[in-house]
CSV table of C-alpha atoms in Angstrom, one decimal:
chain,number,residue,atom,x,y,z
A,94,UNK,CA,-51.4,23.1,49.2
A,95,UNK,CA,-48.0,24.1,47.9
A,96,UNK,CA,-44.9,21.2,47.8
A,97,UNK,CA,-43.1,22.9,50.4
A,98,UNK,CA,-46.1,22.2,53.0
A,99,UNK,CA,-46.8,18.8,52.0
A,100,UNK,CA,-42.7,18.4,52.6
A,101,UNK,CA,-43.1,19.8,55.9
A,102,UNK,CA,-46.5,18.1,57.4
A,103,UNK,CA,-44.9,15.2,58.4
A,104,UNK,CA,-42.5,16.0,61.5
A,105,UNK,CA,-39.5,13.9,61.7
A,106,UNK,CA,-40.8,11.5,58.7
A,107,UNK,CA,-38.2,8.9,58.7
A,108,UNK,CA,-35.9,8.4,55.3
A,109,UNK,CA,-34.9,4.7,53.8
A,110,UNK,CA,-31.3,5.5,55.3
A,111,UNK,CA,-32.3,6.1,58.9
A,112,UNK,CA,-34.4,3.1,58.7
A,113,UNK,CA,-31.6,0.9,57.4
A,114,UNK,CA,-29.2,2.5,59.6
A,115,UNK,CA,-31.4,1.6,62.8
A,116,UNK,CA,-31.2,-1.8,61.8
A,117,UNK,CA,-27.8,-2.0,61.1
A,118,UNK,CA,-27.2,-0.4,64.7
A,119,UNK,CA,-29.2,-3.0,66.1
A,120,UNK,CA,-27.0,-5.7,64.6
A,121,UNK,CA,-24.1,-4.0,65.6
A,122,UNK,CA,-25.1,-3.7,69.2
A,123,UNK,CA,-26.1,-7.4,69.0
A,124,UNK,CA,-22.9,-8.7,67.7
A,125,UNK,CA,-20.9,-6.3,70.0
A,126,UNK,CA,-22.9,-7.8,72.9
A,127,UNK,CA,-22.2,-11.3,71.6
A,128,UNK,CA,-18.5,-10.8,71.8
A,129,UNK,CA,-18.4,-9.1,75.0
A,130,UNK,CA,-20.5,-12.3,76.6
A,131,UNK,CA,-17.9,-14.5,74.8
A,132,UNK,CA,-14.9,-12.7,76.8
A,133,UNK,CA,-16.4,-12.4,79.7
A,134,UNK,CA,-16.9,-16.2,80.4
A,135,UNK,CA,-14.5,-17.7,77.9
A,136,UNK,CA,-15.2,-21.0,79.5
A,137,UNK,CA,-18.6,-21.4,78.3
A,138,UNK,CA,-18.7,-22.8,75.0
A,139,UNK,CA,-21.3,-20.4,72.5
A,140,UNK,CA,-22.0,-20.8,69.1
A,141,UNK,CA,-23.3,-18.4,66.4
A,142,UNK,CA,-26.2,-16.4,68.0
A,143,UNK,CA,-29.7,-17.8,66.3
A,144,UNK,CA,-30.7,-14.7,63.9
A,145,UNK,CA,-34.6,-14.0,63.8
A,146,UNK,CA,-36.1,-11.7,61.4
A,147,UNK,CA,-38.8,-9.3,63.1
A,148,UNK,CA,-41.4,-7.3,60.3
A,149,UNK,CA,-42.9,-4.5,62.0
A,150,UNK,CA,-46.1,-3.0,61.0
A,151,UNK,CA,-45.0,0.8,61.7
A,152,UNK,CA,-42.6,2.9,59.7
A,153,UNK,CA,-39.3,3.8,61.2
A,154,UNK,CA,-39.4,6.8,63.6
A,155,UNK,CA,-43.1,6.8,64.3
A,156,UNK,CA,-42.9,7.5,67.9
A,157,UNK,CA,-44.1,5.3,70.8
A,158,UNK,CA,-44.7,2.3,68.1
A,159,UNK,CA,-41.5,2.1,65.8
A,160,UNK,CA,-39.8,3.0,69.1
A,161,UNK,CA,-41.2,0.0,71.0
A,162,UNK,CA,-40.2,-2.3,68.0
A,163,UNK,CA,-36.6,-1.5,68.5
A,164,UNK,CA,-36.9,-1.8,72.0
A,165,UNK,CA,-38.0,-5.1,71.9
A,166,UNK,CA,-35.5,-6.4,69.4
A,167,UNK,CA,-32.4,-4.5,71.5
A,168,UNK,CA,-34.2,-6.4,74.8
A,169,UNK,CA,-34.3,-9.7,73.4
A,170,UNK,CA,-30.6,-9.5,71.9
A,171,UNK,CA,-29.4,-8.5,75.3
A,172,UNK,CA,-31.3,-10.4,77.6
A,173,UNK,CA,-30.5,-13.7,75.2
A,174,UNK,CA,-26.8,-13.1,76.3
A,175,UNK,CA,-26.1,-13.2,72.8
A,176,UNK,CA,-28.1,-16.3,71.8
A,177,UNK,CA,-30.4,-14.3,69.5
A,178,UNK,CA,-29.9,-11.6,67.1
A,179,UNK,CA,-33.1,-9.9,66.1
A,180,UNK,CA,-33.0,-8.2,62.9
A,181,UNK,CA,-35.7,-5.6,62.7
A,182,UNK,CA,-37.4,-4.7,59.3
A,183,UNK,CA,-39.9,-1.8,58.7
A,184,UNK,CA,-42.9,-2.4,56.2
A,185,UNK,CA,-41.7,-2.9,52.6
A,186,UNK,CA,-38.1,-4.1,53.3
A,187,UNK,CA,-39.8,-7.7,53.8
A,188,UNK,CA,-43.1,-7.6,53.7
A,189,UNK,CA,-46.1,-4.6,53.5
A,190,UNK,CA,-47.3,-3.3,56.9
A,191,UNK,CA,-50.4,-5.7,56.8
A,192,UNK,CA,-48.6,-8.6,55.7
A,193,UNK,CA,-46.7,-9.3,58.7
A,194,UNK,CA,-49.3,-12.3,60.2
A,195,UNK,CA,-49.6,-14.2,56.9
A,196,UNK,CA,-45.8,-13.9,56.7
A,197,UNK,CA,-45.1,-15.2,60.0
A,198,UNK,CA,-47.6,-17.9,59.8
A,199,UNK,CA,-46.1,-19.4,56.4
A,200,UNK,CA,-42.6,-19.4,58.2
A,201,UNK,CA,-41.2,-16.3,55.7
A,202,UNK,CA,-40.9,-14.1,58.7
A,203,UNK,CA,-39.8,-15.1,62.5
A,204,UNK,CA,-41.5,-12.5,64.2
A,205,UNK,CA,-43.9,-9.3,63.9
A,206,UNK,CA,-44.6,-6.0,65.8
A,207,UNK,CA,-48.0,-5.2,64.7
A,208,UNK,CA,-52.0,-5.0,65.8
A,209,UNK,CA,-54.1,-8.0,65.7
A,210,UNK,CA,-57.0,-6.3,64.4
A,211,UNK,CA,-55.2,-5.6,61.0
A,212,UNK,CA,-56.2,-9.1,60.4
A,213,UNK,CA,-60.0,-9.1,60.9
A,214,UNK,CA,-60.4,-10.3,57.6
A,215,UNK,CA,-59.3,-13.9,58.5
A,216,UNK,CA,-61.3,-13.6,61.4
A,217,UNK,CA,-63.4,-10.8,63.0
A,218,UNK,CA,-62.4,-12.3,66.7
A,219,UNK,CA,-59.0,-10.8,66.2
A,220,UNK,CA,-60.1,-7.5,67.4
A,221,UNK,CA,-60.9,-8.2,70.8
A,222,UNK,CA,-57.0,-8.8,71.2
A,223,UNK,CA,-56.6,-5.5,70.1
A,224,UNK,CA,-59.7,-3.2,70.7
A,225,UNK,CA,-63.0,-2.9,70.1
A,226,UNK,CA,-65.5,-0.1,70.1
A,227,UNK,CA,-66.7,0.9,73.7
A,228,UNK,CA,-64.4,-1.8,74.8
A,229,UNK,CA,-61.9,-2.3,77.8
A,230,UNK,CA,-59.3,0.4,78.6
A,231,UNK,CA,-55.6,-0.7,78.4
A,232,UNK,CA,-55.2,-1.9,81.9
A,233,UNK,CA,-58.7,-3.8,81.4
A,234,UNK,CA,-57.7,-5.3,78.2
A,235,UNK,CA,-54.1,-6.5,79.8
A,236,UNK,CA,-55.9,-7.9,82.6
A,237,UNK,CA,-58.5,-9.8,80.5
A,238,UNK,CA,-55.6,-11.1,78.5
A,239,UNK,CA,-53.5,-12.2,81.4
A,240,UNK,CA,-56.0,-13.2,83.9
A,241,UNK,CA,-59.5,-13.4,82.3
A,242,UNK,CA,-58.8,-16.3,79.8
A,243,UNK,CA,-58.3,-14.1,77.0
A,244,UNK,CA,-54.8,-15.2,76.2
A,245,UNK,CA,-56.3,-18.9,75.6
A,246,UNK,CA,-58.9,-17.7,73.0
A,247,UNK,CA,-56.2,-15.5,71.3
A,248,UNK,CA,-53.9,-18.6,71.5
A,249,UNK,CA,-56.7,-20.8,69.9
A,250,UNK,CA,-57.6,-18.2,67.4
A,251,UNK,CA,-54.0,-17.7,66.1
A,252,UNK,CA,-53.1,-21.6,66.1
A,253,UNK,CA,-55.2,-21.7,63.1
A,254,UNK,CA,-52.8,-19.5,61.2
A,255,UNK,CA,-49.6,-20.9,63.0
A,256,UNK,CA,-49.0,-18.1,65.0
A,257,UNK,CA,-48.2,-17.3,68.7
A,258,UNK,CA,-48.7,-13.6,70.0
A,259,UNK,CA,-48.2,-12.0,73.1
A,260,UNK,CA,-49.3,-8.5,74.3
A,261,UNK,CA,-46.6,-6.0,74.3
A,262,UNK,CA,-48.1,-2.6,74.6
A,263,UNK,CA,-51.1,-0.2,74.7
A,264,UNK,CA,-51.8,3.1,73.6
A,265,UNK,CA,-54.7,4.2,76.2
A,266,UNK,CA,-58.1,5.6,75.1
A,267,UNK,CA,-57.8,7.0,71.5
A,268,UNK,CA,-58.9,10.8,70.5
A,269,UNK,CA,-61.6,10.8,68.1
A,270,UNK,CA,-60.0,11.7,65.3
A,271,UNK,CA,-59.5,14.6,62.4
A,272,UNK,CA,-62.2,15.6,60.1
A,273,UNK,CA,-62.6,18.3,57.6
A,274,UNK,CA,-65.9,19.4,59.1
A,275,UNK,CA,-67.7,19.4,62.3
A,276,UNK,CA,-69.6,16.6,63.9
A,277,UNK,CA,-72.3,18.2,65.5
A,278,UNK,CA,-75.2,15.1,64.6
A,279,UNK,CA,-75.0,11.6,63.7
A,280,UNK,CA,-76.0,12.6,60.2
A,281,UNK,CA,-72.6,14.4,59.8
A,282,UNK,CA,-71.4,10.9,59.3
A,283,UNK,CA,-73.0,10.2,56.1
A,284,UNK,CA,-70.9,10.1,53.0
A,285,UNK,CA,-67.7,10.6,55.1
A,286,UNK,CA,-64.5,8.7,54.2
A,287,UNK,CA,-62.5,8.0,57.1
A,288,UNK,CA,-59.4,6.3,57.9
A,289,UNK,CA,-60.3,3.8,60.4
A,290,UNK,CA,-59.4,0.2,61.0
A,291,UNK,CA,-61.0,-2.8,63.1
A,292,UNK,CA,-64.4,-3.2,64.0
A,293,UNK,CA,-64.9,0.7,64.5
A,294,UNK,CA,-64.9,0.7,60.7
A,295,UNK,CA,-68.0,-1.3,60.4
A,296,UNK,CA,-69.5,1.0,63.3
A,297,UNK,CA,-68.9,4.1,60.8
A,298,UNK,CA,-70.2,1.9,57.7
A,299,UNK,CA,-73.4,1.6,59.7
A,300,UNK,CA,-73.5,5.5,60.4
A,301,UNK,CA,-73.5,6.3,56.4
A,302,UNK,CA,-69.3,6.4,56.4
A,303,UNK,CA,-67.0,4.7,54.2
A,304,UNK,CA,-64.0,3.2,56.3
A,305,UNK,CA,-60.9,2.3,54.6
A,306,UNK,CA,-57.9,0.6,56.5
A,307,UNK,CA,-54.6,2.5,55.8
A,308,UNK,CA,-51.2,1.5,57.0
A,309,UNK,CA,-49.5,4.6,58.8
A,310,UNK,CA,-46.8,5.5,56.0
A,311,UNK,CA,-50.1,5.9,53.6
A,312,UNK,CA,-52.4,8.4,55.7
A,313,UNK,CA,-50.5,12.0,55.1
A,314,UNK,CA,-50.7,11.2,51.2
A,315,UNK,CA,-54.5,10.1,51.3
A,316,UNK,CA,-55.1,13.1,52.8
A,317,UNK,CA,-53.3,15.3,50.1
A,318,UNK,CA,-54.9,13.7,47.3
A,319,UNK,CA,-58.3,13.6,48.7
A,320,UNK,CA,-59.1,10.1,49.0
A,321,UNK,CA,-60.1,10.2,52.7
A,322,UNK,CA,-61.8,13.3,54.5
A,323,UNK,CA,-60.7,12.1,58.0
A,324,UNK,CA,-58.3,10.1,60.0
A,325,UNK,CA,-57.6,8.8,63.5
A,326,UNK,CA,-54.2,7.6,64.8
A,327,UNK,CA,-54.0,7.1,68.5
A,328,UNK,CA,-53.6,10.5,69.7
A,329,UNK,CA,-51.3,13.8,70.0
A,330,UNK,CA,-48.0,12.0,70.3
A,331,UNK,CA,-48.5,10.9,66.7
A,332,UNK,CA,-50.7,13.3,65.1
A,333,UNK,CA,-48.1,16.1,65.8
A,334,UNK,CA,-45.5,14.0,64.1
A,335,UNK,CA,-47.7,13.4,61.2
A,336,UNK,CA,-48.8,17.1,61.2
A,337,UNK,CA,-52.6,16.4,60.8
A,338,UNK,CA,-53.1,19.6,62.6
A,339,UNK,CA,-51.8,21.3,59.2
A,340,UNK,CA,-54.4,19.4,56.8
A,341,UNK,CA,-57.8,19.0,59.3
A,342,UNK,CA,-59.3,21.6,61.1
A,343,UNK,CA,-61.6,19.7,63.4
A,344,UNK,CA,-60.2,17.2,66.3
A,345,UNK,CA,-62.6,15.5,68.2
A,346,UNK,CA,-62.5,13.8,71.3
A,347,UNK,CA,-62.8,11.1,73.1
A,348,UNK,CA,-62.8,8.0,70.4
A,349,UNK,CA,-65.5,5.7,70.8
A,350,UNK,CA,-63.4,3.4,68.7
A,351,UNK,CA,-60.2,2.5,70.3
A,352,UNK,CA,-60.5,2.7,74.5
A,353,UNK,CA,-57.1,0.4,74.8
A,354,UNK,CA,-55.6,-0.5,71.6
A,355,UNK,CA,-53.1,-3.2,72.4
A,356,UNK,CA,-49.9,-4.1,70.3
A,357,UNK,CA,-48.7,-7.8,69.7
A,358,UNK,CA,-45.5,-9.4,69.5
A,359,UNK,CA,-46.1,-12.5,66.9
A,360,UNK,CA,-44.1,-15.8,66.3
A,361,UNK,CA,-44.2,-18.5,64.1
A,362,UNK,CA,-46.0,-21.1,66.1
A,363,UNK,CA,-43.7,-23.9,64.9
A,364,UNK,CA,-40.6,-21.6,66.2
A,365,UNK,CA,-42.5,-21.1,69.5
A,366,UNK,CA,-43.3,-24.9,69.9
A,367,UNK,CA,-39.5,-25.7,69.4
A,368,UNK,CA,-38.2,-23.3,72.3
A,369,UNK,CA,-37.5,-24.4,75.6
A,370,UNK,CA,-39.0,-23.1,78.8
A,371,UNK,CA,-36.2,-20.7,79.5
A,372,UNK,CA,-36.6,-19.0,76.1
A,373,UNK,CA,-40.4,-18.8,76.2
A,374,UNK,CA,-39.8,-17.1,79.6
A,375,UNK,CA,-37.6,-14.6,78.2
A,376,UNK,CA,-39.7,-13.6,75.4
A,377,UNK,CA,-43.1,-13.5,77.3
A,378,UNK,CA,-40.4,-11.5,80.1
A,379,UNK,CA,-39.5,-9.0,77.4
A,380,UNK,CA,-43.0,-8.5,76.0
A,381,UNK,CA,-44.1,-7.9,79.6
A,382,UNK,CA,-41.4,-5.1,80.1
A,383,UNK,CA,-42.5,-3.9,76.9
A,384,UNK,CA,-45.9,-3.5,77.6
A,385,UNK,CA,-45.4,-1.0,80.4
A,386,UNK,CA,-42.7,0.7,78.5
A,387,UNK,CA,-44.9,1.1,75.5
A,388,UNK,CA,-47.8,2.3,77.5
A,389,UNK,CA,-45.8,4.8,79.7
A,390,UNK,CA,-44.4,6.2,76.2
A,391,UNK,CA,-48.2,6.9,74.9
A,392,UNK,CA,-49.4,7.9,78.2
A,393,UNK,CA,-46.5,10.6,79.0
A,394,UNK,CA,-45.9,11.9,75.6
A,395,UNK,CA,-49.6,12.3,74.6
A,396,UNK,CA,-50.3,14.7,77.4
A,397,UNK,CA,-46.8,16.5,76.3
A,398,UNK,CA,-47.6,16.9,72.8
A,399,UNK,CA,-51.1,18.1,73.4
A,400,UNK,CA,-49.7,21.2,75.0
A,401,UNK,CA,-47.6,21.6,71.9
A,402,UNK,CA,-50.0,21.0,69.3
A,403,UNK,CA,-52.4,23.6,71.1
A,404,UNK,CA,-50.1,26.4,71.9
A,405,UNK,CA,-48.2,26.0,67.9
A,406,UNK,CA,-51.6,25.2,65.9
A,407,UNK,CA,-54.1,27.1,67.7
A,408,UNK,CA,-56.4,24.0,66.9
A,409,UNK,CA,-59.2,23.3,69.7
A,410,UNK,CA,-60.4,20.1,70.3
A,411,UNK,CA,-64.0,19.7,70.2
A,412,UNK,CA,-66.2,17.2,72.4
A,413,UNK,CA,-68.2,14.7,70.7
A,414,UNK,CA,-72.0,15.8,71.6
A,415,UNK,CA,-73.8,13.4,73.9
A,416,UNK,CA,-76.3,12.3,71.5
A,417,UNK,CA,-73.9,11.4,68.8
A,418,UNK,CA,-71.9,9.4,71.3
A,419,UNK,CA,-74.9,7.5,72.5
A,420,UNK,CA,-75.6,6.5,68.9
A,421,UNK,CA,-72.2,5.3,68.3
A,422,UNK,CA,-72.3,3.6,71.5
A,423,UNK,CA,-75.6,1.7,70.5
A,424,UNK,CA,-74.3,0.7,67.0
A,425,UNK,CA,-70.6,-0.3,68.6
A,426,UNK,CA,-72.4,-2.4,70.8
A,427,UNK,CA,-74.4,-4.2,68.1
A,428,UNK,CA,-71.4,-4.7,65.9
A,429,UNK,CA,-69.2,-6.2,68.7
A,430,UNK,CA,-72.3,-8.6,69.6
A,431,UNK,CA,-72.2,-9.7,66.2
A,432,UNK,CA,-69.0,-11.1,66.3
A,433,UNK,CA,-70.7,-14.0,68.3
A,434,UNK,CA,-72.7,-14.9,65.0
A,435,UNK,CA,-69.5,-15.8,63.2
A,436,UNK,CA,-68.5,-18.9,64.3
A,437,UNK,CA,-68.3,-21.0,67.8
A,438,UNK,CA,-65.1,-19.4,68.6
A,439,UNK,CA,-66.4,-16.0,67.9
A,440,UNK,CA,-69.1,-16.5,70.7
A,441,UNK,CA,-66.8,-17.5,73.1
A,442,UNK,CA,-64.6,-14.5,72.5
A,443,UNK,CA,-67.4,-12.1,72.8
A,444,UNK,CA,-68.8,-14.0,75.9
A,445,UNK,CA,-65.7,-13.8,77.5
A,446,UNK,CA,-64.7,-10.3,76.7
A,447,UNK,CA,-68.2,-9.0,77.9
A,448,UNK,CA,-68.3,-11.0,80.9
A,449,UNK,CA,-65.1,-9.4,82.0
A,450,UNK,CA,-66.1,-6.0,80.8
A,451,UNK,CA,-69.2,-6.2,83.3
A,452,UNK,CA,-66.9,-7.5,85.8
A,453,UNK,CA,-64.5,-4.6,85.8
A,454,UNK,CA,-67.2,-1.7,84.8
A,455,UNK,CA,-68.7,-2.4,88.4
A,456,UNK,CA,-65.6,-0.9,89.8
A,457,UNK,CA,-64.9,2.0,87.3
A,458,UNK,CA,-67.8,4.3,88.2
A,459,UNK,CA,-66.9,4.4,92.1
A,460,UNK,CA,-63.1,4.5,91.6
A,461,UNK,CA,-61.5,5.7,88.4
A,462,UNK,CA,-64.3,7.9,87.1
A,463,UNK,CA,-64.9,9.5,89.9
A,464,UNK,CA,-61.3,10.1,91.1
A,465,UNK,CA,-60.6,11.4,87.5
A,466,UNK,CA,-63.6,13.9,87.7
A,467,UNK,CA,-62.8,15.3,91.3
A,468,UNK,CA,-59.5,15.5,89.9
A,469,UNK,CA,-60.3,18.0,86.9
A,470,UNK,CA,-59.5,15.7,84.2
A,471,UNK,CA,-63.0,16.8,82.5
A,472,UNK,CA,-61.6,20.7,82.2
A,473,UNK,CA,-58.1,19.6,81.2
A,474,UNK,CA,-58.6,21.0,77.8
A,475,UNK,CA,-60.1,24.4,79.0
A,476,UNK,CA,-57.5,24.6,81.4
A,477,UNK,CA,-54.7,24.4,78.6
């Protein structure tokens, strides 16, 4: 691969200058809003805004995810009428991409925007508040979190680390990823080195592969260096931006590993406990709104990007063979269930999650599955 090709691989790759300018723009926006509010209501005494630092796990400019972090910061600044000033920092500016949970728990940073499965080295239960293999889809994950007891378990787990987290997005069912060879049998995973986080990594390990967890800004270089043979990252929207189609030839669907990946907004627990009911509602409401925006962003742009990717690259996604899928499913259920053996909280998380999955799965085959089949979704790729 030439240097020129390498330079062109990651489309729209953000520069440090762009990252800093975006953060400065946020600060300027907040300052302008604060001034405007003061002019509009001069009779109301208003002190200086409370500045909170938000650390993102996503590199600046990454569609869907970095955009979501920007929206959250902007909307909190606006909705608080200048009482809060959220400063947004990208990975490496304050803490590494995977260091945000530690930093927020310790009070070194106030807030984070990330995905909880990056913290599974602390407790494997964190996976269930992002996604697990063969688990809940984005709408189901949201329902379990909000109405199935998930949030209470999430709060209990995060309280161990002095963190409060709220759901703020979902990617939908992800693609299976990009590989340097075809996956025709379960044996084809043997010896493969793949970038994959969460419990999906443990499933691959059971299949004979090696899984490594890399932040977004380390994937392309790892592919160039040959330290990984395969990778995944949501779907066409981000795949096109990274330029994976220029580096790997086999694009597989569907993904077994991440059916409804949820993004999270984390806050230092001491800070959360210090807030009054109005400000707690403010943060929760903004996160609810962003949950809708983030999910819609991925659902819409994945479809648009897939058309572009196929037209420009000639890559044709290949369906994972049924026998391979079935073996991945078998191992996935074993790995997911094993979290119940970790401790009592792990057991209660697994029991709650699996009970809810069984509950909502009963309606799926006669509603969503049948609808999509009749709408022709199974022929999507053939029709493009």
